[in-house]
Amino acid sequence: MTPGRHAAARDRSPSWWAGVVEWRNWRLPVKLGAVLVVPALLAVALGVVQIQRDVARANTYADVQRLVGLRGGLMPLISDLQMERTMSAARLRDRTAADPAMLRQQNQRVDRAQAAVARTTKRAQGLEGVTANRYRDAFKLLDGLPELRKRVTSTDIGSWTAVTEYSKIINSLLDLDQALGSRFGEPQLSGPATALYDLELVQEQVHLQHVIVMDAPDPGTLKDPKLIRALQESDIRLRDKLGDFRAVATAGDQRTYQRTVTGPEVERRTRLLDTVLSRAGSQSSGQSGADAAQFSVRDWNRSSEATGTLINTVEKRLADRLRVTSAKLQDETSDRAGAESVLLFAVLLLAFAIGIAIARHLLRSLTVLRSTALDVAERRLPEAVSSIREGEMATTSISAVPVHTTEEFGQLARAFDAVHGQAVRLAAEQAALRGDLRDTLVNLSRRSQSLVDRLLRLMEQLELHEEDPDQLASFFKLDHLATRMRRNNENLMVLCGSTPVRPSEQRVPLDNVLRASVSEIEHYRRVVVEPVPAAEVIGYAAGDLARMIAELLDNATAFSPPETQVVVSNTLHLDGSALIEVRDEGFGMSGAELAKAHRRVAGDVSVEVPTSRQMGLTVVGRLARRHGVTVELISERDTGGGLRAGVLVPARLMLADKPALAGRESSLPVRRTSSGTAEPVATRRETGAAPAAPL
């Protein structure tokens, strides 16, 4: 990337980050989205965590179920090994006591059970720690089982030694079973697993006691101290494990055990075992065993096998319940995870639906309020104020904002309605106040104008009968001052929206209109009127046109050097319109001043109240707007000139095809000068202007 691109990236990054940091300037939809998204994301995160926990727990229960299956495979293996141990011990004691074919069949059952456990172990992945060590130890001992069988077949081993070797293998499998049960962390599984392990130990002691008693040369009478000690220790372990079973088993499991492991055979075995233990105790103490005839080998074998079968029945029930419980827990956990997922999705949808609905309602109310406020501020309120000012709007009623709720947005709408109504009422009050003030000013102007008109008529009479040239000149000066006073009164009436009462029904020559305009300004001697073509102006517009030209001449003489002249020229167009131009050699105007002056002479009603220096342009604009006259100001500052004002009088106000006073003598009054000469002046009857001062 080039350095320029690096700089561009740096320039974009701060602006983007500034937009993120300035969260107060976020648009309202973004703010609402942030308000909805943050808790939604938090809820999703918590829901996902909970679902993951349930899924992990369900997977754990699946592993537990595989471990339960592995334990279920260990039980047949242990039971078959116990049977093989009993048959092998019987064969070593007496070859005729056990059928070799049955022993081989038992060996095959053990091998099949071992293979099943190996297959189950491969499916039950995740054996680790103590469980893995116990599994390796147990199958290491099982690997030596073929060699032990050879020695049993060849009778190259003693019966007690064979029993001891088989017991090591069985105990290693029981240790593996205990390690598997310790991995059941769920109380609903760990309790039955522990109770099942205790029953397996009880059953192992029952089978071991059966072998120990039968291993004596004279069954029922133990003379070998190691057999006596082994039987006594086995009886202690049996009673101890039976107590552990009752401690951890549920009341239902205890009742099941009591109902199942009972009956004549169980009682017979207990009596026979007590007989053997009592004989062993009497022999060790030197007493005679007089009750030896009470022991029956047949009854011992049958009762021991029956007791083991009954205990095995309870074990199977516990194992089945353990499998059912683990499967149930797995299903419940999986169902709960699925239900939580569906519930989380449904809650999110509901939350988003409610959020979107509320957000749309809020945004709709805000949009309506915003659009209405902008419409009121930019269009309706200015139009209402303008209508009230122009007298077109008689009522101050307003249309309410279409938000009709009672919450904050509704309250804001009502507050805006109150502000809108108050603004309209204030505009109406101001319009009424302006109307009263305008009427007052118009009334005063009319009164003053009436006095000025009377003064002008009096001055005209005095001028007609005065013979003294000096006195006549003084009268002319008073006449000129009164004429300017009347123009100011009429300007005030124009600014107040009234029409000056200077009626004239006859046509007035354009030359007289221009000369009357010159006579109404202070510095009339500086004005040069170029030859005017023969044209006439409609009577009702002649006075206003003269007043417009007078205001332009007054500005031109006021804002130009006193030694310069102001030139008035006139041009008739082919369409009958007339262009009157007023040129001065003043300072001109800047662009901003010229633009504002154009708005004034265009009659723009939105222009603020004029100052005293710009009051004449406002009068020109209003009069031009009244008659459809176009006024244009052109600054010639760049070319060294002053300002040129052009007044385009439309053809409908001109009568150029009928020359003024054609075929008759001029009826203009004669004004005497100090030299005794006389010249015509425009009368008030023709133009509405005062008698013209000397040019």
XYZ file of C-alpha atoms in Angstrom:
695
model
C 0.000 0.000 0.000
C 1.289 3.442 -0.909
C 1.845 6.184 1.700
C -1.148 8.057 0.312
C -3.408 5.089 0.923
C -2.014 4.707 4.438
C -2.829 8.358 5.113
C -6.342 7.924 3.672
C -6.911 4.869 5.870
C -5.741 6.829 8.917
C -8.070 9.678 8.004
C -11.058 7.353 7.636
C -10.385 5.365 10.799
C -10.695 8.233 13.328
C -13.918 9.463 11.734
C -15.424 5.984 11.830
C -14.320 5.485 15.436
C -15.590 8.931 16.383
C -18.986 7.973 14.955
C -19.017 4.876 17.161
C -17.853 6.701 20.276
C -20.390 9.512 19.855
C -23.271 7.180 20.665
C -25.440 10.101 21.731
C -25.662 11.111 18.066
C -26.759 7.672 16.861
C -30.076 7.529 15.054
C -32.986 6.331 17.159
C -33.389 2.975 15.287
C -29.715 2.235 15.992
C -30.161 3.075 19.679
C -33.272 0.902 19.941
C -31.440 -1.879 18.111
C -28.563 -1.636 20.578
C -30.994 -1.736 23.505
C -32.618 -4.885 22.089
C -29.483 -6.612 20.824
C -27.408 -6.361 24.013
C -29.840 -8.263 26.310
C -30.695 -10.616 23.443
C -27.031 -11.480 22.976
C -26.634 -11.910 26.725
C -29.672 -14.207 26.853
C -28.367 -16.177 23.875
C -24.956 -16.514 25.507
C -26.453 -17.725 28.795
C -28.842 -20.040 26.958
C -26.058 -21.477 24.837
C -23.945 -22.061 27.938
C -26.845 -23.844 29.644
C -27.576 -25.907 26.535
C -23.911 -26.837 26.240
C -23.961 -27.954 29.870
C -27.021 -30.089 29.260
C -25.510 -31.542 26.097
C -22.279 -32.281 27.965
C -24.309 -33.872 30.771
C -26.228 -35.911 28.209
C -22.933 -37.048 26.707
C -21.753 -37.908 30.197
C -24.864 -40.012 30.734
C -24.185 -41.668 27.402
C -20.696 -42.539 28.637
C -22.213 -43.730 31.913
C -24.615 -45.913 29.976
C -21.697 -47.461 28.124
C -19.970 -48.023 31.468
C -23.183 -49.606 32.766
C -23.088 -51.894 29.755
C -19.480 -52.725 30.541
C -20.401 -53.586 34.117
C -23.272 -55.639 32.822
C -20.742 -57.624 30.805
C -18.473 -58.066 33.817
C -21.186 -59.748 35.884
C -21.548 -62.823 33.605
C -17.765 -63.048 33.358
C -17.374 -63.011 37.145
C -20.202 -65.509 37.575
C -18.710 -67.884 34.952
C -15.272 -67.575 36.547
C -16.759 -68.414 39.936
C -18.379 -71.504 38.424
C -15.123 -72.475 36.679
C -13.287 -72.042 39.973
C -15.727 -74.359 41.742
C -15.517 -77.012 38.990
C -11.715 -76.791 38.798
C -11.377 -77.206 42.569
C -13.702 -80.208 42.471
C -11.663 -81.794 39.659
C -8.409 -81.283 41.551
C -9.907 -82.846 44.688
C -11.423 -85.806 42.877
C -11.089 -86.416 39.159
C -14.341 -88.340 39.131
C -16.207 -85.477 40.808
C -16.232 -83.209 37.712
C -16.828 -84.086 34.095
C -13.940 -82.789 31.896
C -16.396 -82.022 29.081
C -18.495 -79.827 31.337
C -15.341 -78.070 32.525
C -14.330 -77.372 28.911
C -17.797 -75.998 28.197
C -17.473 -73.762 31.225
C -14.062 -72.613 29.954
C -15.693 -71.689 26.616
C -18.422 -69.694 28.372
C -15.740 -67.779 30.267
C -13.866 -67.077 27.008
C -17.035 -65.826 25.328
C -17.811 -63.565 28.293
C -14.258 -62.242 28.239
C -14.487 -61.497 24.507
C -17.801 -59.704 25.062
C -16.223 -57.558 27.779
C -13.328 -56.721 25.451
C -15.717 -55.672 22.680
C -17.773 -53.587 25.091
C -14.612 -51.939 26.372
C -13.673 -50.859 22.849
C -17.102 -49.261 22.432
C -16.923 -47.640 25.856
C -14.292 -45.046 25.029
C -12.772 -42.832 27.660
C -11.393 -45.317 30.224
C -8.746 -43.384 32.057
C -7.078 -43.044 35.402
C -7.818 -45.738 37.982
C -10.373 -47.414 35.721
C -7.832 -47.871 32.938
C -5.264 -49.259 35.399
C -7.763 -51.701 36.888
C -8.787 -52.789 33.399
C -5.164 -53.468 32.405
C -4.508 -55.384 35.659
C -7.630 -57.530 35.282
C -7.003 -58.471 31.666
C -3.343 -59.113 32.407
C -4.464 -61.756 34.912
C -7.025 -63.061 32.410
C -4.209 -63.519 29.911
C -2.726 -66.078 32.350
C -5.978 -68.032 32.554
C -5.061 -70.547 29.763
C -1.893 -71.508 31.628
C -3.889 -71.990 34.838
C -6.338 -74.220 32.975
C -3.519 -76.388 31.666
C -2.244 -76.922 35.157
C -5.722 -77.773 36.345
C -6.176 -80.248 33.490
C -2.820 -81.861 34.186
C -3.481 -81.781 37.954
C -0.126 -80.091 38.312
C -1.504 -77.705 40.924
C -3.171 -78.033 44.282
C -6.861 -77.326 44.661
C -6.396 -74.533 47.204
C -3.681 -72.968 45.046
C -6.024 -73.054 42.033
C -8.787 -71.517 44.133
C -6.395 -68.762 45.181
C -5.353 -68.064 41.565
C -8.949 -67.945 40.370
C -9.841 -65.660 43.295
C -7.114 -63.211 42.250
C -8.640 -62.944 38.789
C -12.154 -62.560 40.195
C -11.038 -59.935 42.704
C -9.295 -57.947 39.936
C -12.569 -57.954 37.971
C -14.440 -56.860 41.107
C -11.923 -54.028 41.561
C -12.547 -52.987 37.948
C -16.276 -53.081 38.658
C -15.763 -50.826 41.701
C -13.677 -48.371 39.647
C -16.386 -48.239 36.993
C -19.053 -47.561 39.624
C -17.001 -44.739 41.145
C -17.346 -42.785 37.876
C -21.111 -42.469 38.314
C -21.339 -38.948 39.733
C -25.134 -38.804 39.611
C -26.685 -39.802 42.982
C -29.397 -41.730 41.146
C -26.645 -43.910 39.640
C -23.898 -43.968 42.261
C -26.171 -45.415 45.009
C -27.453 -48.410 43.003
C -23.942 -48.972 41.559
C -22.425 -49.158 45.060
C -25.220 -51.429 46.278
C -24.697 -53.683 43.256
C -20.965 -53.859 43.961
C -21.654 -54.842 47.598
C -23.993 -57.611 46.439
C -21.353 -58.878 44.008
C -18.897 -59.100 46.916
C -21.539 -60.899 48.983
C -22.104 -63.362 46.166
C -18.322 -63.828 45.794
C -18.105 -64.734 49.476
C -20.987 -67.204 49.082
C -19.181 -68.944 46.198
C -15.832 -68.780 48.008
C -17.308 -70.284 51.160
C -18.820 -73.053 49.039
C -15.380 -73.900 47.634
C -13.583 -73.607 51.011
C -15.960 -75.996 52.735
C -15.793 -78.495 49.873
C -11.982 -78.284 49.670
C -11.554 -80.045 53.035
C -10.760 -83.799 52.922
C -13.761 -84.356 55.110
C -16.432 -81.838 53.956
C -18.034 -80.141 56.897
C -14.980 -80.609 59.088
C -12.126 -78.156 58.539
C -8.855 -79.161 60.052
C -6.457 -77.108 57.950
C -5.820 -73.800 59.760
C -5.566 -71.830 56.502
C -8.973 -73.107 55.400
C -10.450 -72.297 58.789
C -8.967 -68.778 58.688
C -10.103 -68.270 55.078
C -13.664 -69.362 55.944
C -13.833 -67.139 58.990
C -12.496 -64.131 57.066
C -14.941 -64.797 54.261
C -17.835 -64.923 56.707
C -16.739 -61.619 58.236
C -16.476 -59.989 54.788
C -19.880 -61.369 53.817
C -21.537 -59.914 56.890
C -19.636 -56.644 56.455
C -20.598 -56.235 52.771
C -24.166 -57.202 53.521
C -24.238 -54.385 56.089
C -22.761 -51.981 53.496
C -25.470 -53.019 51.056
C -28.180 -52.252 53.585
C -26.521 -48.889 54.315
C -26.416 -47.651 50.698
C -29.383 -49.472 49.185
C -32.756 -47.829 49.001
C -35.650 -49.098 51.068
C -37.121 -50.695 47.947
C -33.856 -52.497 47.127
C -33.636 -53.771 50.716
C -37.207 -55.070 50.556
C -36.428 -56.708 47.230
C -33.372 -58.405 48.732
C -35.327 -59.580 51.785
C -38.161 -60.947 49.653
C -35.824 -62.621 47.169
C -32.862 -63.987 49.185
C -34.969 -66.026 51.577
C -36.490 -69.446 51.859
C -35.563 -72.946 53.089
C -32.391 -73.231 51.023
C -31.016 -69.939 52.321
C -31.812 -70.938 55.894
C -30.333 -74.408 55.351
C -27.094 -72.938 54.023
C -26.881 -70.612 57.017
C -27.311 -73.522 59.420
C -24.736 -75.652 57.588
C -22.243 -72.757 57.551
C -22.781 -72.218 61.257
C -22.168 -75.934 61.796
C -18.885 -75.811 59.884
C -17.749 -72.689 61.695
C -18.710 -74.129 65.078
C -16.802 -77.344 64.336
C -13.783 -75.335 63.220
C -13.973 -73.329 66.407
C -14.314 -76.420 68.639
C -11.377 -78.110 66.942
C -9.160 -75.100 67.392
C -10.084 -75.056 71.104
C -9.549 -78.820 71.588
C -13.229 -79.763 71.952
C -14.786 -82.736 70.229
C -16.928 -82.294 67.108
C -19.871 -84.468 68.112
C -22.281 -82.909 65.553
C -20.364 -83.900 62.422
C -23.175 -86.151 61.283
C -25.411 -83.117 60.901
C -23.509 -81.786 57.814
C -24.697 -82.939 54.370
C -22.552 -82.292 51.275
C -25.573 -82.564 49.013
C -27.544 -80.054 51.027
C -24.520 -77.728 51.159
C -24.066 -77.769 47.399
C -27.741 -77.293 46.674
C -28.266 -74.526 49.245
C -25.079 -72.665 48.236
C -26.033 -72.734 44.565
C -29.599 -71.673 45.357
C -28.412 -68.804 47.555
C -26.003 -67.604 44.838
C -28.807 -67.797 42.260
C -31.132 -65.727 44.441
C -28.444 -63.119 45.052
C -27.754 -63.070 41.303
C -31.458 -62.375 40.712
C -31.281 -59.281 42.912
C -28.082 -58.231 41.144
C -29.758 -58.471 37.739
C -32.652 -56.361 38.953
C -30.273 -53.736 40.254
C -28.262 -53.840 37.031
C -31.422 -53.503 34.946
C -32.600 -50.570 37.032
C -29.165 -48.993 36.698
C -29.356 -49.290 32.906
C -32.914 -47.935 32.837
C -31.997 -45.028 35.125
C -28.928 -44.084 33.072
C -30.935 -44.250 29.827
C -33.723 -42.209 31.416
C -31.292 -39.560 32.646
C -29.695 -39.391 29.210
C -33.062 -39.038 27.512
C -34.267 -36.452 30.025
C -31.092 -34.419 29.658
C -31.211 -34.628 25.865
C -34.887 -33.694 25.878
C -34.200 -30.826 28.265
C -31.391 -29.546 26.032
C -33.684 -29.744 23.008
C -36.548 -28.107 24.888
C -34.233 -25.345 26.125
C -33.009 -24.775 22.570
C -36.567 -24.544 21.267
C -37.603 -22.371 24.216
C -34.598 -20.088 23.747
C -35.365 -19.727 20.050
C -39.052 -19.098 20.763
C -38.258 -16.547 23.483
C -35.826 -14.780 21.173
C -38.419 -14.688 18.414
C -41.028 -13.412 20.864
C -38.610 -10.825 22.271
C -37.644 -9.654 18.797
C -41.290 -9.560 17.724
C -42.299 -7.529 20.784
C -39.227 -5.310 20.430
C -39.852 -4.714 16.738
C -43.543 -4.015 17.357
C -42.809 -1.532 20.138
C -39.924 -0.006 18.177
C -42.137 0.395 15.097
C -44.827 2.033 17.234
C -42.311 4.395 18.813
C -40.621 5.148 15.503
C -43.982 5.650 13.790
C -45.067 8.107 16.486
C -41.697 9.835 16.367
C -41.734 9.953 12.555
C -45.224 11.447 12.531
C -44.216 13.937 15.208
C -40.990 14.835 13.365
C -42.633 15.202 9.934
C -45.482 17.237 11.401
C -43.064 19.468 13.311
C -40.973 20.053 10.187
C -44.098 20.700 8.113
C -45.380 23.159 10.686
C -42.005 24.892 11.008
C -41.253 25.060 7.280
C -44.683 25.439 5.660
C -47.832 25.549 7.739
C -46.785 28.068 10.382
C -45.190 30.529 7.890
C -48.240 30.233 5.630
C -50.570 30.779 8.587
C -48.562 33.792 9.763
C -48.509 35.185 6.216
C -52.254 34.633 5.849
C -52.919 36.284 9.181
C -50.750 39.246 8.253
C -52.536 39.643 4.922
C -55.932 39.270 6.570
C -56.825 36.076 4.681
C -56.986 33.824 7.751
C -59.720 34.653 10.231
C -59.373 31.704 12.630
C -56.429 30.689 14.801
C -57.411 27.009 15.066
C -54.709 24.472 14.189
C -54.729 20.806 13.183
C -53.402 18.560 15.966
C -50.426 16.247 15.505
C -51.889 12.793 14.657
C -50.298 11.093 17.693
C -53.084 10.262 20.141
C -51.295 8.135 22.762
C -50.982 9.138 26.402
C -47.305 8.239 26.857
C -44.320 10.555 26.418
C -44.671 10.903 22.651
C -48.363 11.728 22.988
C -47.568 14.277 25.683
C -44.862 15.749 23.451
C -47.372 15.972 20.580
C -49.853 17.805 22.789
C -47.094 20.148 23.972
C -46.149 20.837 20.352
C -49.801 21.524 19.540
C -49.870 24.007 22.408
C -46.706 25.719 21.128
C -48.094 25.757 17.566
C -51.389 27.217 18.717
C -49.647 29.800 20.862
C -47.446 30.834 17.897
C -50.510 31.239 15.666
C -52.315 33.222 18.368
C -49.266 35.461 18.830
C -49.123 35.994 15.063
C -52.817 36.881 15.078
C -52.308 39.278 17.971
C -49.316 40.863 16.230
C -51.310 41.107 12.994
C -54.158 42.750 14.880
C -51.690 45.093 16.574
C -50.078 45.899 13.220
C -53.500 46.443 11.682
C -54.441 48.849 14.446
C -51.118 50.644 14.097
C -51.466 50.708 10.304
C -54.976 52.084 10.529
C -53.770 54.721 12.988
C -50.905 55.737 10.731
C -53.155 55.784 7.666
C -55.665 57.946 9.513
C -52.955 60.365 10.613
C -51.482 60.379 7.095
C -54.845 61.158 5.546
C -55.414 63.993 8.008
C -51.945 65.366 7.320
C -52.460 64.918 3.581
C -55.723 66.788 3.750
C -53.979 69.692 5.447
C -51.115 69.574 2.937
C -53.577 69.561 0.015
C -55.319 72.601 1.468
C -51.937 74.250 1.929
C -51.004 73.487 -1.687
C -54.256 74.939 -2.975
C -53.706 78.046 -0.879
C -50.141 78.351 -2.178
C -51.404 77.992 -5.756
C -53.859 80.849 -5.230
C -51.180 83.026 -3.701
C -48.807 82.261 -6.592
C -51.402 83.247 -9.180
C -52.030 86.688 -7.619
C -48.454 87.512 -6.583
C -46.544 90.016 -8.738
C -43.376 90.435 -6.667
C -40.714 88.077 -8.087
C -38.901 87.628 -4.753
C -42.117 86.907 -2.912
C -43.152 84.515 -5.682
C -39.863 82.645 -5.335
C -40.514 82.239 -1.623
C -43.972 80.921 -2.404
C -42.418 78.423 -4.818
C -40.066 77.194 -2.092
C -42.981 76.734 0.305
C -44.882 74.958 -2.480
C -41.940 72.600 -2.997
C -41.622 71.797 0.698
C -45.334 71.076 0.954
C -45.109 68.804 -2.084
C -42.310 66.791 -0.434
C -44.354 66.598 2.777
C -47.287 65.197 0.819
C -45.009 62.585 -0.846
C -43.773 61.443 2.557
C -47.365 61.122 3.797
C -48.306 59.105 0.736
C -45.222 56.879 1.138
C -46.338 56.154 4.680
C -49.773 55.209 3.391
C -48.194 52.909 0.774
C -46.073 51.223 3.447
C -49.204 50.739 5.553
C -50.935 49.021 2.625
C -53.338 51.798 1.802
C -53.905 53.591 -1.494
C -53.232 57.333 -1.587
C -56.276 59.292 -2.655
C -54.900 61.173 -5.696
C -57.451 60.292 -8.358
C -56.964 61.276 -11.985
C -59.235 60.132 -14.783
C -57.576 61.786 -17.775
C -54.488 60.714 -19.648
C -51.265 62.379 -18.581
C -48.340 62.980 -20.934
C -45.240 61.048 -19.979
C -43.227 64.258 -20.066
C -45.463 65.752 -17.364
C -45.146 62.621 -15.245
C -41.344 62.838 -15.326
C -41.323 66.575 -14.579
C -43.755 66.062 -11.725
C -41.386 63.430 -10.323
C -38.505 65.878 -10.500
C -40.556 68.520 -8.707
C -41.093 66.245 -5.699
C -37.438 65.828 -4.693
C -35.129 68.145 -2.795
C -32.212 68.403 -5.258
C -34.316 68.887 -8.382
C -31.766 71.284 -9.929
C -29.288 68.346 -10.406
C -31.755 66.333 -12.492
C -31.515 66.426 -16.281
C -34.533 65.078 -18.174
C -33.693 64.039 -21.695
C -36.251 64.648 -24.487
C -39.316 62.493 -23.927
C -41.210 60.840 -26.829
C -44.882 61.682 -27.293
C -46.674 59.201 -25.064
C -49.374 59.210 -22.444
C -49.894 57.297 -19.201
C -53.234 55.951 -17.986
C -54.618 58.384 -15.466
C -54.983 56.014 -12.475
C -51.295 54.951 -12.771
C -49.765 58.363 -13.507
C -49.524 59.463 -9.871
C -47.990 56.177 -8.680
C -45.533 56.169 -11.595
C -44.503 59.730 -10.751
C -44.037 58.712 -7.115
C -41.849 55.715 -8.137
C -39.620 57.878 -10.342
C -39.435 60.508 -7.574
C -38.199 57.903 -5.052
C -35.540 56.682 -7.483
C -34.460 60.271 -8.204
C -34.373 61.064 -4.488
C -32.043 58.061 -3.867
C -29.889 58.936 -6.871
C -29.359 62.564 -5.729
C -28.840 61.527 -2.084
C -26.149 58.913 -2.829
C -24.147 60.726 -5.498
C -21.704 63.640 -5.254
C -23.447 67.044 -5.113
C -21.554 68.349 -8.166
C -22.820 65.505 -10.396
C -26.031 65.270 -12.352
C -28.756 62.618 -12.455
C -30.030 61.846 -15.950
C -33.569 60.648 -16.708
C -34.090 59.063 -20.127
C -37.075 57.384 -21.775
C -37.385 54.828 -24.557
C -40.579 53.588 -26.224
C -40.569 49.927 -27.339
C -42.368 48.496 -30.331
C -44.817 46.632 -28.116
C -46.000 49.925 -26.613
C -44.140 49.652 -23.315
C -41.837 52.397 -22.058
C -38.435 52.069 -20.372
C -37.540 54.928 -18.025
C -33.936 54.948 -16.793
C -32.427 56.961 -13.941
C -28.604 57.093 -13.995
C -26.362 58.634 -11.378
C -22.637 58.904 -10.844
C -22.666 57.811 -7.222
C -20.952 55.006 -5.317
C -23.090 52.145 -6.615
C -23.918 49.044 -4.535
C -22.157 45.856 -3.526
C -23.504 42.463 -4.577
C -25.274 41.824 -1.252
C -26.764 45.311 -1.140
C -27.909 45.030 -4.745
C -29.578 41.653 -4.081
C -31.442 43.039 -1.086
C -32.457 46.125 -3.063
C -33.778 43.897 -5.871
C -35.941 42.015 -3.393
C -37.338 45.317 -2.152
C -38.131 46.767 -5.578
C -39.629 43.374 -6.574
C -42.215 43.837 -3.818
C -41.078 40.805 -1.761
C -43.369 40.827 1.284
C -40.971 38.576 3.247
C -38.370 41.366 3.433
C -38.042 42.811 6.893
C -39.358 46.260 7.787
C -37.226 48.788 5.871
C -34.882 51.250 7.448
C -35.166 54.952 6.731
C -32.436 54.776 4.061
C -34.214 51.970 2.189
C -37.812 53.032 2.716
C -38.032 54.537 -0.787
C -37.093 51.233 -2.463
C -39.828 49.485 -0.503
C -42.344 52.061 -1.680
C -41.146 51.587 -5.256
C -41.501 47.812 -4.931
C -45.043 47.957 -3.590
C -46.198 50.443 -6.198
C -44.518 48.429 -8.964
C -46.192 45.262 -7.747
C -49.556 47.036 -7.687
C -49.374 48.041 -11.384
C -47.192 45.241 -12.783
C -44.239 47.543 -13.419
C -40.777 45.970 -13.588
C -37.928 47.750 -11.787
C -34.294 46.695 -12.221
C -31.197 48.096 -10.511
C -27.803 47.736 -12.166
C -24.616 48.718 -10.368
C -21.869 50.151 -12.605
C -19.258 50.358 -9.850
C -16.837 48.110 -11.765
C -16.940 50.388 -14.830
C -16.500 53.599 -12.844
C -20.159 54.595 -12.947
C -22.834 54.709 -10.297
C -26.240 53.020 -10.263
C -28.712 52.686 -13.149
C -32.368 52.113 -12.298
C -34.661 50.930 -15.067
C -38.478 51.166 -14.827
C -40.332 49.155 -17.492
C -43.911 50.444 -17.805
C -46.124 47.803 -19.488
C -48.006 48.673 -22.673
C -51.382 48.422 -20.968
C -50.490 51.563 -18.955
C -49.204 53.505 -22.007
C -51.016 55.269 -24.876
C -48.250 56.044 -27.333
C -50.470 56.034 -30.470
C -52.333 59.179 -29.310
C -50.025 62.162 -28.840
C -50.635 64.225 -25.802
C -52.790 67.412 -26.327
C -52.845 66.873 -30.093
C -54.756 69.602 -31.973
C -55.490 71.747 -28.927
C -53.715 74.324 -26.820
C -51.898 73.203 -23.784
C -53.935 73.648 -20.639
C -50.920 73.523 -18.335
C -50.800 76.465 -15.933
C -48.079 79.070 -16.326
C -45.495 79.650 -13.624
C -43.786 83.034 -13.561
C -40.131 83.315 -12.782
C -38.072 86.231 -11.524
C -37.056 87.093 -15.078
C -40.665 87.465 -16.121
C -40.720 84.335 -18.306
C -43.355 81.665 -17.965
C -43.295 77.867 -18.482
C -45.920 75.149 -18.083
C -46.171 72.943 -15.014
C -48.156 69.754 -14.345
C -51.221 70.394 -12.280
C -52.538 68.229 -9.466
C -55.574 67.560 -11.590
C -53.463 65.839 -14.293
C -50.676 64.051 -12.400
C -51.565 64.500 -8.765
C -48.171 66.109 -8.213
C -47.318 69.480 -6.840
C -46.495 72.384 -9.153
C -43.112 71.843 -10.720
C -40.188 73.806 -9.449
C -37.886 75.549 -11.937
C -35.621 73.105 -13.766
